[in-house]
């Protein structure tokens, strides 16, 4: 995952697109802040029609290790 990426909410006449770029739900990230679940819940209530995203191993069940757990070994 790419540290400190940003998501864009693109509003058009025909619908709303949420473009998240690369992301990781990490509760203890090395850079930046942890995800704010309430922010994404509120975005969902605005009427998102399409989500464009990329996340390594998103189709694999379970959780990946936090970046903070790997930091000392880098």
PDB file of N, CA and C in Angstrom:
ATOM      1  N   UNK A   1       0.832  -1.190   0.000  1.00  0.00           N
ATOM      2  CA  UNK A   1       0.000   0.000   0.000  1.00  0.00           C
ATOM      3  C   UNK A   1       0.869   1.243   0.000  1.00  0.00           C
ATOM      4  N   UNK A   2       0.325   2.297  -0.519  1.00  0.00           N
ATOM      5  CA  UNK A   2       1.034   3.562  -0.619  1.00  0.00           C
ATOM      6  C   UNK A   2       0.692   4.430   0.584  1.00  0.00           C
ATOM      7  N   UNK A   3       1.705   4.929   1.322  1.00  0.00           N
ATOM      8  CA  UNK A   3       1.407   5.756   2.494  1.00  0.00           C
ATOM      9  C   UNK A   3       0.734   7.074   2.133  1.00  0.00           C
ATOM     10  N   UNK A   4      -0.162   7.507   2.988  1.00  0.00           N
ATOM     11  CA  UNK A   4      -0.801   8.816   2.921  1.00  0.00           C
ATOM     12  C   UNK A   4      -1.475   9.128   1.578  1.00  0.00           C
ATOM     13  N   UNK A   5      -2.173   8.154   1.010  1.00  0.00           N
ATOM     14  CA  UNK A   5      -2.936   8.432  -0.202  1.00  0.00           C
ATOM     15  C   UNK A   5      -4.223   9.163   0.160  1.00  0.00           C
ATOM     16  N   UNK A   6      -4.890   9.679  -0.838  1.00  0.00           N
ATOM     17  CA  UNK A   6      -6.135  10.414  -0.632  1.00  0.00           C
ATOM     18  C   UNK A   6      -7.238   9.811  -1.477  1.00  0.00           C
ATOM     19  N   UNK A   7      -8.452   9.941  -1.012  1.00  0.00           N
ATOM     20  CA  UNK A   7      -9.620   9.522  -1.779  1.00  0.00           C
ATOM     21  C   UNK A   7     -10.290  10.761  -2.352  1.00  0.00           C
ATOM     22  N   UNK A   8     -10.908  10.586  -3.507  1.00  0.00           N
ATOM     23  CA  UNK A   8     -11.625  11.680  -4.153  1.00  0.00           C
ATOM     24  C   UNK A   8     -13.087  11.301  -4.312  1.00  0.00           C
ATOM     25  N   UNK A   9     -13.974  12.208  -3.973  1.00  0.00           N
ATOM     26  CA  UNK A   9     -15.391  12.043  -4.274  1.00  0.00           C
ATOM     27  C   UNK A   9     -15.672  12.916  -5.484  1.00  0.00           C
ATOM     28  N   UNK A  10     -15.974  12.282  -6.599  1.00  0.00           N
ATOM     29  CA  UNK A  10     -16.203  12.981  -7.860  1.00  0.00           C
ATOM     30  C   UNK A  10     -17.703  13.011  -8.109  1.00  0.00           C
ATOM     31  N   UNK A  11     -18.271  14.194  -8.106  1.00  0.00           N
ATOM     32  CA  UNK A  11     -19.706  14.371  -8.299  1.00  0.00           C
ATOM     33  C   UNK A  11     -19.962  14.822  -9.728  1.00  0.00           C
ATOM     34  N   UNK A  12     -20.823  14.077 -10.441  1.00  0.00           N
ATOM     35  CA  UNK A  12     -21.170  14.425 -11.819  1.00  0.00           C
ATOM     36  C   UNK A  12     -22.687  14.500 -11.946  1.00  0.00           C
ATOM     37  N   UNK A  13     -23.136  14.931 -13.093  1.00  0.00           N
ATOM     38  CA  UNK A  13     -24.576  15.032 -13.345  1.00  0.00           C
ATOM     39  C   UNK A  13     -25.251  13.660 -13.370  1.00  0.00           C
ATOM     40  N   UNK A  14     -24.481  12.602 -13.656  1.00  0.00           N
ATOM     41  CA  UNK A  14     -25.074  11.269 -13.764  1.00  0.00           C
ATOM     42  C   UNK A  14     -24.780  10.366 -12.570  1.00  0.00           C
ATOM     43  N   UNK A  15     -23.971  10.824 -11.618  1.00  0.00           N
ATOM     44  CA  UNK A  15     -23.707  10.006 -10.436  1.00  0.00           C
ATOM     45  C   UNK A  15     -22.459  10.420  -9.690  1.00  0.00           C
ATOM     46  N   UNK A  16     -22.246   9.780  -8.544  1.00  0.00           N
ATOM     47  CA  UNK A  16     -21.101  10.065  -7.682  1.00  0.00           C
ATOM     48  C   UNK A  16     -20.117   8.904  -7.705  1.00  0.00           C
ATOM     49  N   UNK A  17     -18.830   9.227  -7.877  1.00  0.00           N
ATOM     50  CA  UNK A  17     -17.768   8.232  -7.940  1.00  0.00           C
ATOM     51  C   UNK A  17     -16.813   8.472  -6.775  1.00  0.00           C
ATOM     52  N   UNK A  18     -16.540   7.437  -5.995  1.00  0.00           N
ATOM     53  CA  UNK A  18     -15.520   7.512  -4.954  1.00  0.00           C
ATOM     54  C   UNK A  18     -14.287   6.794  -5.482  1.00  0.00           C
ATOM     55  N   UNK A  19     -13.202   7.534  -5.669  1.00  0.00           N
ATOM     56  CA  UNK A  19     -11.938   6.965  -6.151  1.00  0.00           C
ATOM     57  C   UNK A  19     -10.969   6.956  -4.974  1.00  0.00           C
ATOM     58  N   UNK A  20     -10.628   5.766  -4.487  1.00  0.00           N
ATOM     59  CA  UNK A  20      -9.820   5.670  -3.275  1.00  0.00           C
ATOM     60  C   UNK A  20      -8.335   5.528  -3.531  1.00  0.00           C
ATOM     61  N   UNK A  21      -7.921   5.300  -4.764  1.00  0.00           N
ATOM     62  CA  UNK A  21      -6.526   4.979  -5.056  1.00  0.00           C
ATOM     63  C   UNK A  21      -6.160   3.711  -4.286  1.00  0.00           C
ATOM     64  N   UNK A  22      -4.897   3.542  -3.930  1.00  0.00           N
ATOM     65  CA  UNK A  22      -4.457   2.378  -3.170  1.00  0.00           C
ATOM     66  C   UNK A  22      -4.759   2.615  -1.695  1.00  0.00           C
ATOM     67  N   UNK A  23      -5.159   1.598  -0.971  1.00  0.00           N
ATOM     68  CA  UNK A  23      -5.519   1.788   0.426  1.00  0.00           C
ATOM     69  C   UNK A  23      -5.220   0.545   1.249  1.00  0.00           C
ATOM     70  N   UNK A  24      -5.113   0.756   2.553  1.00  0.00           N
ATOM     71  CA  UNK A  24      -4.965  -0.330   3.518  1.00  0.00           C
ATOM     72  C   UNK A  24      -5.639   0.121   4.806  1.00  0.00           C
ATOM     73  N   UNK A  25      -6.469  -0.720   5.364  1.00  0.00           N
ATOM     74  CA  UNK A  25      -7.101  -0.421   6.652  1.00  0.00           C
ATOM     75  C   UNK A  25      -6.130  -0.849   7.750  1.00  0.00           C
ATOM     76  N   UNK A  26      -5.311   0.079   8.196  1.00  0.00           N
ATOM     77  CA  UNK A  26      -4.272  -0.191   9.188  1.00  0.00           C
ATOM     78  C   UNK A  26      -4.586   0.602  10.449  1.00  0.00           C
ATOM     79  N   UNK A  27      -4.762  -0.090  11.557  1.00  0.00           N
ATOM     80  CA  UNK A  27      -5.109   0.597  12.806  1.00  0.00           C
ATOM     81  C   UNK A  27      -3.920   1.313  13.434  1.00  0.00           C
ATOM     82  N   UNK A  28      -2.702   1.009  12.984  1.00  0.00           N
ATOM     83  CA  UNK A  28      -1.499   1.650  13.530  1.00  0.00           C
ATOM     84  C   UNK A  28      -0.512   1.945  12.402  1.00  0.00           C
ATOM     85  N   UNK A  29      -0.848   2.862  11.489  1.00  0.00           N
ATOM     86  CA  UNK A  29       0.037   3.135  10.354  1.00  0.00           C
ATOM     87  C   UNK A  29       1.333   3.833  10.778  1.00  0.00           C
ATOM     88  N   UNK A  30       2.379   3.640   9.998  1.00  0.00           N
ATOM     89  CA  UNK A  30       3.665   4.306  10.236  1.00  0.00           C
ATOM     90  C   UNK A  30       3.549   5.785   9.871  1.00  0.00           C
ATOM     91  N   UNK A  31       2.938   6.074   8.749  1.00  0.00           N
ATOM     92  CA  UNK A  31       2.784   7.456   8.274  1.00  0.00           C
ATOM     93  C   UNK A  31       1.303   7.811   8.239  1.00  0.00           C
ATOM     94  N   UNK A  32       0.983   9.021   8.615  1.00  0.00           N
ATOM     95  CA  UNK A  32      -0.400   9.479   8.553  1.00  0.00           C
ATOM     96  C   UNK A  32      -1.240   8.946   9.696  1.00  0.00           C
ATOM     97  N   UNK A  33      -2.534   9.113   9.556  1.00  0.00           N
ATOM     98  CA  UNK A  33      -3.473   8.711  10.600  1.00  0.00           C
ATOM     99  C   UNK A  33      -4.227   7.453  10.187  1.00  0.00           C
ATOM    100  N   UNK A  34      -4.741   6.747  11.176  1.00  0.00           N
ATOM    101  CA  UNK A  34      -5.570   5.576  10.906  1.00  0.00           C
ATOM    102  C   UNK A  34      -6.858   6.031  10.222  1.00  0.00           C
ATOM    103  N   UNK A  35      -7.486   5.113   9.501  1.00  0.00           N
ATOM    104  CA  UNK A  35      -8.725   5.430   8.790  1.00  0.00           C
ATOM    105  C   UNK A  35      -9.808   5.870   9.781  1.00  0.00           C
ATOM    106  N   UNK A  36     -10.633   6.779   9.333  1.00  0.00           N
ATOM    107  CA  UNK A  36     -11.754   7.269  10.135  1.00  0.00           C
ATOM    108  C   UNK A  36     -13.023   6.585   9.619  1.00  0.00           C
ATOM    109  N   UNK A  37     -13.485   5.509  10.269  1.00  0.00           N
ATOM    110  CA  UNK A  37     -14.655   4.778   9.774  1.00  0.00           C
ATOM    111  C   UNK A  37     -15.903   5.648   9.649  1.00  0.00           C
ATOM    112  N   UNK A  38     -16.091   6.585  10.560  1.00  0.00           N
ATOM    113  CA  UNK A  38     -17.277   7.442  10.515  1.00  0.00           C
ATOM    114  C   UNK A  38     -17.295   8.299   9.249  1.00  0.00           C
ATOM    115  N   UNK A  39     -16.132   8.751   8.814  1.00  0.00           N
ATOM    116  CA  UNK A  39     -16.052   9.540   7.583  1.00  0.00           C
ATOM    117  C   UNK A  39     -16.551   8.724   6.394  1.00  0.00           C
ATOM    118  N   UNK A  40     -16.126   7.470   6.306  1.00  0.00           N
ATOM    119  CA  UNK A  40     -16.556   6.635   5.182  1.00  0.00           C
ATOM    120  C   UNK A  40     -18.030   6.248   5.298  1.00  0.00           C
ATOM    121  N   UNK A  41     -18.529   6.083   6.510  1.00  0.00           N
ATOM    122  CA  UNK A  41     -19.970   5.838   6.683  1.00  0.00           C
ATOM    123  C   UNK A  41     -20.771   7.035   6.175  1.00  0.00           C
ATOM    124  N   UNK A  42     -20.315   8.236   6.509  1.00  0.00           N
ATOM    125  CA  UNK A  42     -21.036   9.435   6.065  1.00  0.00           C
ATOM    126  C   UNK A  42     -20.948   9.593   4.550  1.00  0.00           C
ATOM    127  N   UNK A  43     -19.826   9.222   3.952  1.00  0.00           N
ATOM    128  CA  UNK A  43     -19.728   9.255   2.487  1.00  0.00           C
ATOM    129  C   UNK A  43     -20.733   8.291   1.867  1.00  0.00           C
ATOM    130  N   UNK A  44     -20.883   7.120   2.466  1.00  0.00           N
ATOM    131  CA  UNK A  44     -21.832   6.135   1.963  1.00  0.00           C
ATOM    132  C   UNK A  44     -23.262   6.635   1.992  1.00  0.00           C
ATOM    133  N   UNK A  45     -23.569   7.499   2.929  1.00  0.00           N
ATOM    134  CA  UNK A  45     -24.925   8.040   3.033  1.00  0.00           C
ATOM    135  C   UNK A  45     -25.190   9.142   2.011  1.00  0.00           C
ATOM    136  N   UNK A  46     -24.158   9.622   1.320  1.00  0.00           N
ATOM    137  CA  UNK A  46     -24.345  10.676   0.321  1.00  0.00           C
ATOM    138  C   UNK A  46     -24.821  10.128  -1.017  1.00  0.00           C
ATOM    139  N   UNK A  47     -24.773   8.817  -1.188  1.00  0.00           N
ATOM    140  CA  UNK A  47     -25.221   8.222  -2.441  1.00  0.00           C
ATOM    141  C   UNK A  47     -24.081   7.976  -3.413  1.00  0.00           C
ATOM    142  N   UNK A  48     -23.172   7.079  -3.063  1.00  0.00           N
ATOM    143  CA  UNK A  48     -22.065   6.703  -3.940  1.00  0.00           C
ATOM    144  C   UNK A  48     -22.598   5.695  -4.956  1.00  0.00           C
ATOM    145  N   UNK A  49     -22.380   5.980  -6.240  1.00  0.00           N
ATOM    146  CA  UNK A  49     -22.843   5.080  -7.297  1.00  0.00           C
ATOM    147  C   UNK A  49     -21.766   4.095  -7.732  1.00  0.00           C
ATOM    148  N   UNK A  50     -20.504   4.532  -7.695  1.00  0.00           N
ATOM    149  CA  UNK A  50     -19.388   3.704  -8.147  1.00  0.00           C
ATOM    150  C   UNK A  50     -18.201   3.929  -7.217  1.00  0.00           C
ATOM    151  N   UNK A  51     -17.495   2.845  -6.878  1.00  0.00           N
ATOM    152  CA  UNK A  51     -16.238   2.950  -6.135  1.00  0.00           C
ATOM    153  C   UNK A  51     -15.134   2.387  -7.015  1.00  0.00           C
ATOM    154  N   UNK A  52     -14.075   3.177  -7.205  1.00  0.00           N
ATOM    155  CA  UNK A  52     -12.894   2.743  -7.949  1.00  0.00           C
ATOM    156  C   UNK A  52     -11.767   2.648  -6.930  1.00  0.00           C
ATOM    157  N   UNK A  53     -11.196   1.448  -6.767  1.00  0.00           N
ATOM    158  CA  UNK A  53     -10.165   1.298  -5.741  1.00  0.00           C
ATOM    159  C   UNK A  53      -9.158   0.221  -6.133  1.00  0.00           C
ATOM    160  N   UNK A  54      -8.072   0.186  -5.393  1.00  0.00           N
ATOM    161  CA  UNK A  54      -7.029  -0.809  -5.593  1.00  0.00           C
ATOM    162  C   UNK A  54      -6.443  -1.143  -4.232  1.00  0.00           C
ATOM    163  N   UNK A  55      -6.412  -2.404  -3.885  1.00  0.00           N
ATOM    164  CA  UNK A  55      -5.802  -2.815  -2.623  1.00  0.00           C
ATOM    165  C   UNK A  55      -5.229  -4.215  -2.796  1.00  0.00           C
ATOM    166  N   UNK A  56      -3.935  -4.357  -2.535  1.00  0.00           N
ATOM    167  CA  UNK A  56      -3.262  -5.638  -2.669  1.00  0.00           C
ATOM    168  C   UNK A  56      -3.923  -6.677  -1.763  1.00  0.00           C
ATOM    169  N   UNK A  57      -4.186  -7.836  -2.314  1.00  0.00           N
ATOM    170  CA  UNK A  57      -4.788  -8.959  -1.584  1.00  0.00           C
ATOM    171  C   UNK A  57      -6.191  -8.668  -1.055  1.00  0.00           C
ATOM    172  N   UNK A  58      -6.905  -7.761  -1.669  1.00  0.00           N
ATOM    173  CA  UNK A  58      -8.264  -7.433  -1.220  1.00  0.00           C
ATOM    174  C   UNK A  58      -9.203  -8.631  -1.325  1.00  0.00           C
ATOM    175  N   UNK A  59      -8.891  -9.562  -2.205  1.00  0.00           N
ATOM    176  CA  UNK A  59      -9.758 -10.726  -2.384  1.00  0.00           C
ATOM    177  C   UNK A  59      -9.385 -11.887  -1.461  1.00  0.00           C
ATOM    178  N   UNK A  60      -8.358 -11.701  -0.636  1.00  0.00           N
ATOM    179  CA  UNK A  60      -7.917 -12.744   0.288  1.00  0.00           C
ATOM    180  C   UNK A  60      -8.565 -12.503   1.649  1.00  0.00           C
ATOM    181  N   UNK A  61      -9.220 -13.524   2.184  1.00  0.00           N
ATOM    182  CA  UNK A  61      -9.888 -13.384   3.486  1.00  0.00           C
ATOM    183  C   UNK A  61      -8.877 -13.169   4.609  1.00  0.00           C
ATOM    184  N   UNK A  62      -9.287 -12.429   5.628  1.00  0.00           N
ATOM    185  CA  UNK A  62      -8.441 -12.216   6.799  1.00  0.00           C
ATOM    186  C   UNK A  62      -7.856 -10.822   6.847  1.00  0.00           C
ATOM    187  N   UNK A  63      -6.850 -10.648   7.692  1.00  0.00           N
ATOM    188  CA  UNK A  63      -6.218  -9.348   7.897  1.00  0.00           C
ATOM    189  C   UNK A  63      -4.731  -9.449   7.609  1.00  0.00           C
ATOM    190  N   UNK A  64      -4.164  -8.366   7.131  1.00  0.00           N
ATOM    191  CA  UNK A  64      -2.716  -8.312   6.954  1.00  0.00           C
ATOM    192  C   UNK A  64      -2.086  -7.699   8.199  1.00  0.00           C
ATOM    193  N   UNK A  65      -0.801  -7.870   8.334  1.00  0.00           N
ATOM    194  CA  UNK A  65      -0.065  -7.347   9.482  1.00  0.00           C
ATOM    195  C   UNK A  65       0.025  -5.830   9.372  1.00  0.00           C
ATOM    196  N   UNK A  66      -0.052  -5.144  10.501  1.00  0.00           N
ATOM    197  CA  UNK A  66       0.082  -3.693  10.516  1.00  0.00           C
ATOM    198  C   UNK A  66       1.494  -3.293  10.104  1.00  0.00           C
ATOM    199  N   UNK A  67       1.605  -2.173   9.399  1.00  0.00           N
ATOM    200  CA  UNK A  67       2.915  -1.665   9.001  1.00  0.00           C
ATOM    201  C   UNK A  67       3.783  -1.379  10.222  1.00  0.00           C
ATOM    202  N   UNK A  68       3.180  -0.986  11.331  1.00  0.00           N
ATOM    203  CA  UNK A  68       3.961  -0.686  12.535  1.00  0.00           C
ATOM    204  C   UNK A  68       4.634  -1.942  13.097  1.00  0.00           C
ATOM    205  N   UNK A  69       4.058  -3.117  12.865  1.00  0.00           N
ATOM    206  CA  UNK A  69       4.670  -4.364  13.323  1.00  0.00           C
ATOM    207  C   UNK A  69       5.875  -4.743  12.473  1.00  0.00           C
ATOM    208  N   UNK A  70       5.915  -4.274  11.238  1.00  0.00           N
ATOM    209  CA  UNK A  70       7.007  -4.605  10.327  1.00  0.00           C
ATOM    210  C   UNK A  70       8.119  -3.570  10.325  1.00  0.00           C
ATOM    211  N   UNK A  71       7.865  -2.400  10.877  1.00  0.00           N
ATOM    212  CA  UNK A  71       8.769  -1.253  10.760  1.00  0.00           C
ATOM    213  C   UNK A  71      10.191  -1.559  11.220  1.00  0.00           C
ATOM    214  N   UNK A  72      10.374  -2.174  12.374  1.00  0.00           N
ATOM    215  CA  UNK A  72      11.718  -2.422  12.904  1.00  0.00           C
ATOM    216  C   UNK A  72      12.529  -3.380  12.049  1.00  0.00           C
ATOM    217  N   UNK A  73      11.878  -4.231  11.298  1.00  0.00           N
ATOM    218  CA  UNK A  73      12.584  -5.178  10.445  1.00  0.00           C
ATOM    219  C   UNK A  73      12.987  -4.622   9.090  1.00  0.00           C
ATOM    220  N   UNK A  74      12.579  -3.396   8.800  1.00  0.00           N
ATOM    221  CA  UNK A  74      12.901  -2.817   7.491  1.00  0.00           C
ATOM    222  C   UNK A  74      14.279  -2.213   7.462  1.00  0.00           C
TER     223      UNK A  74
END
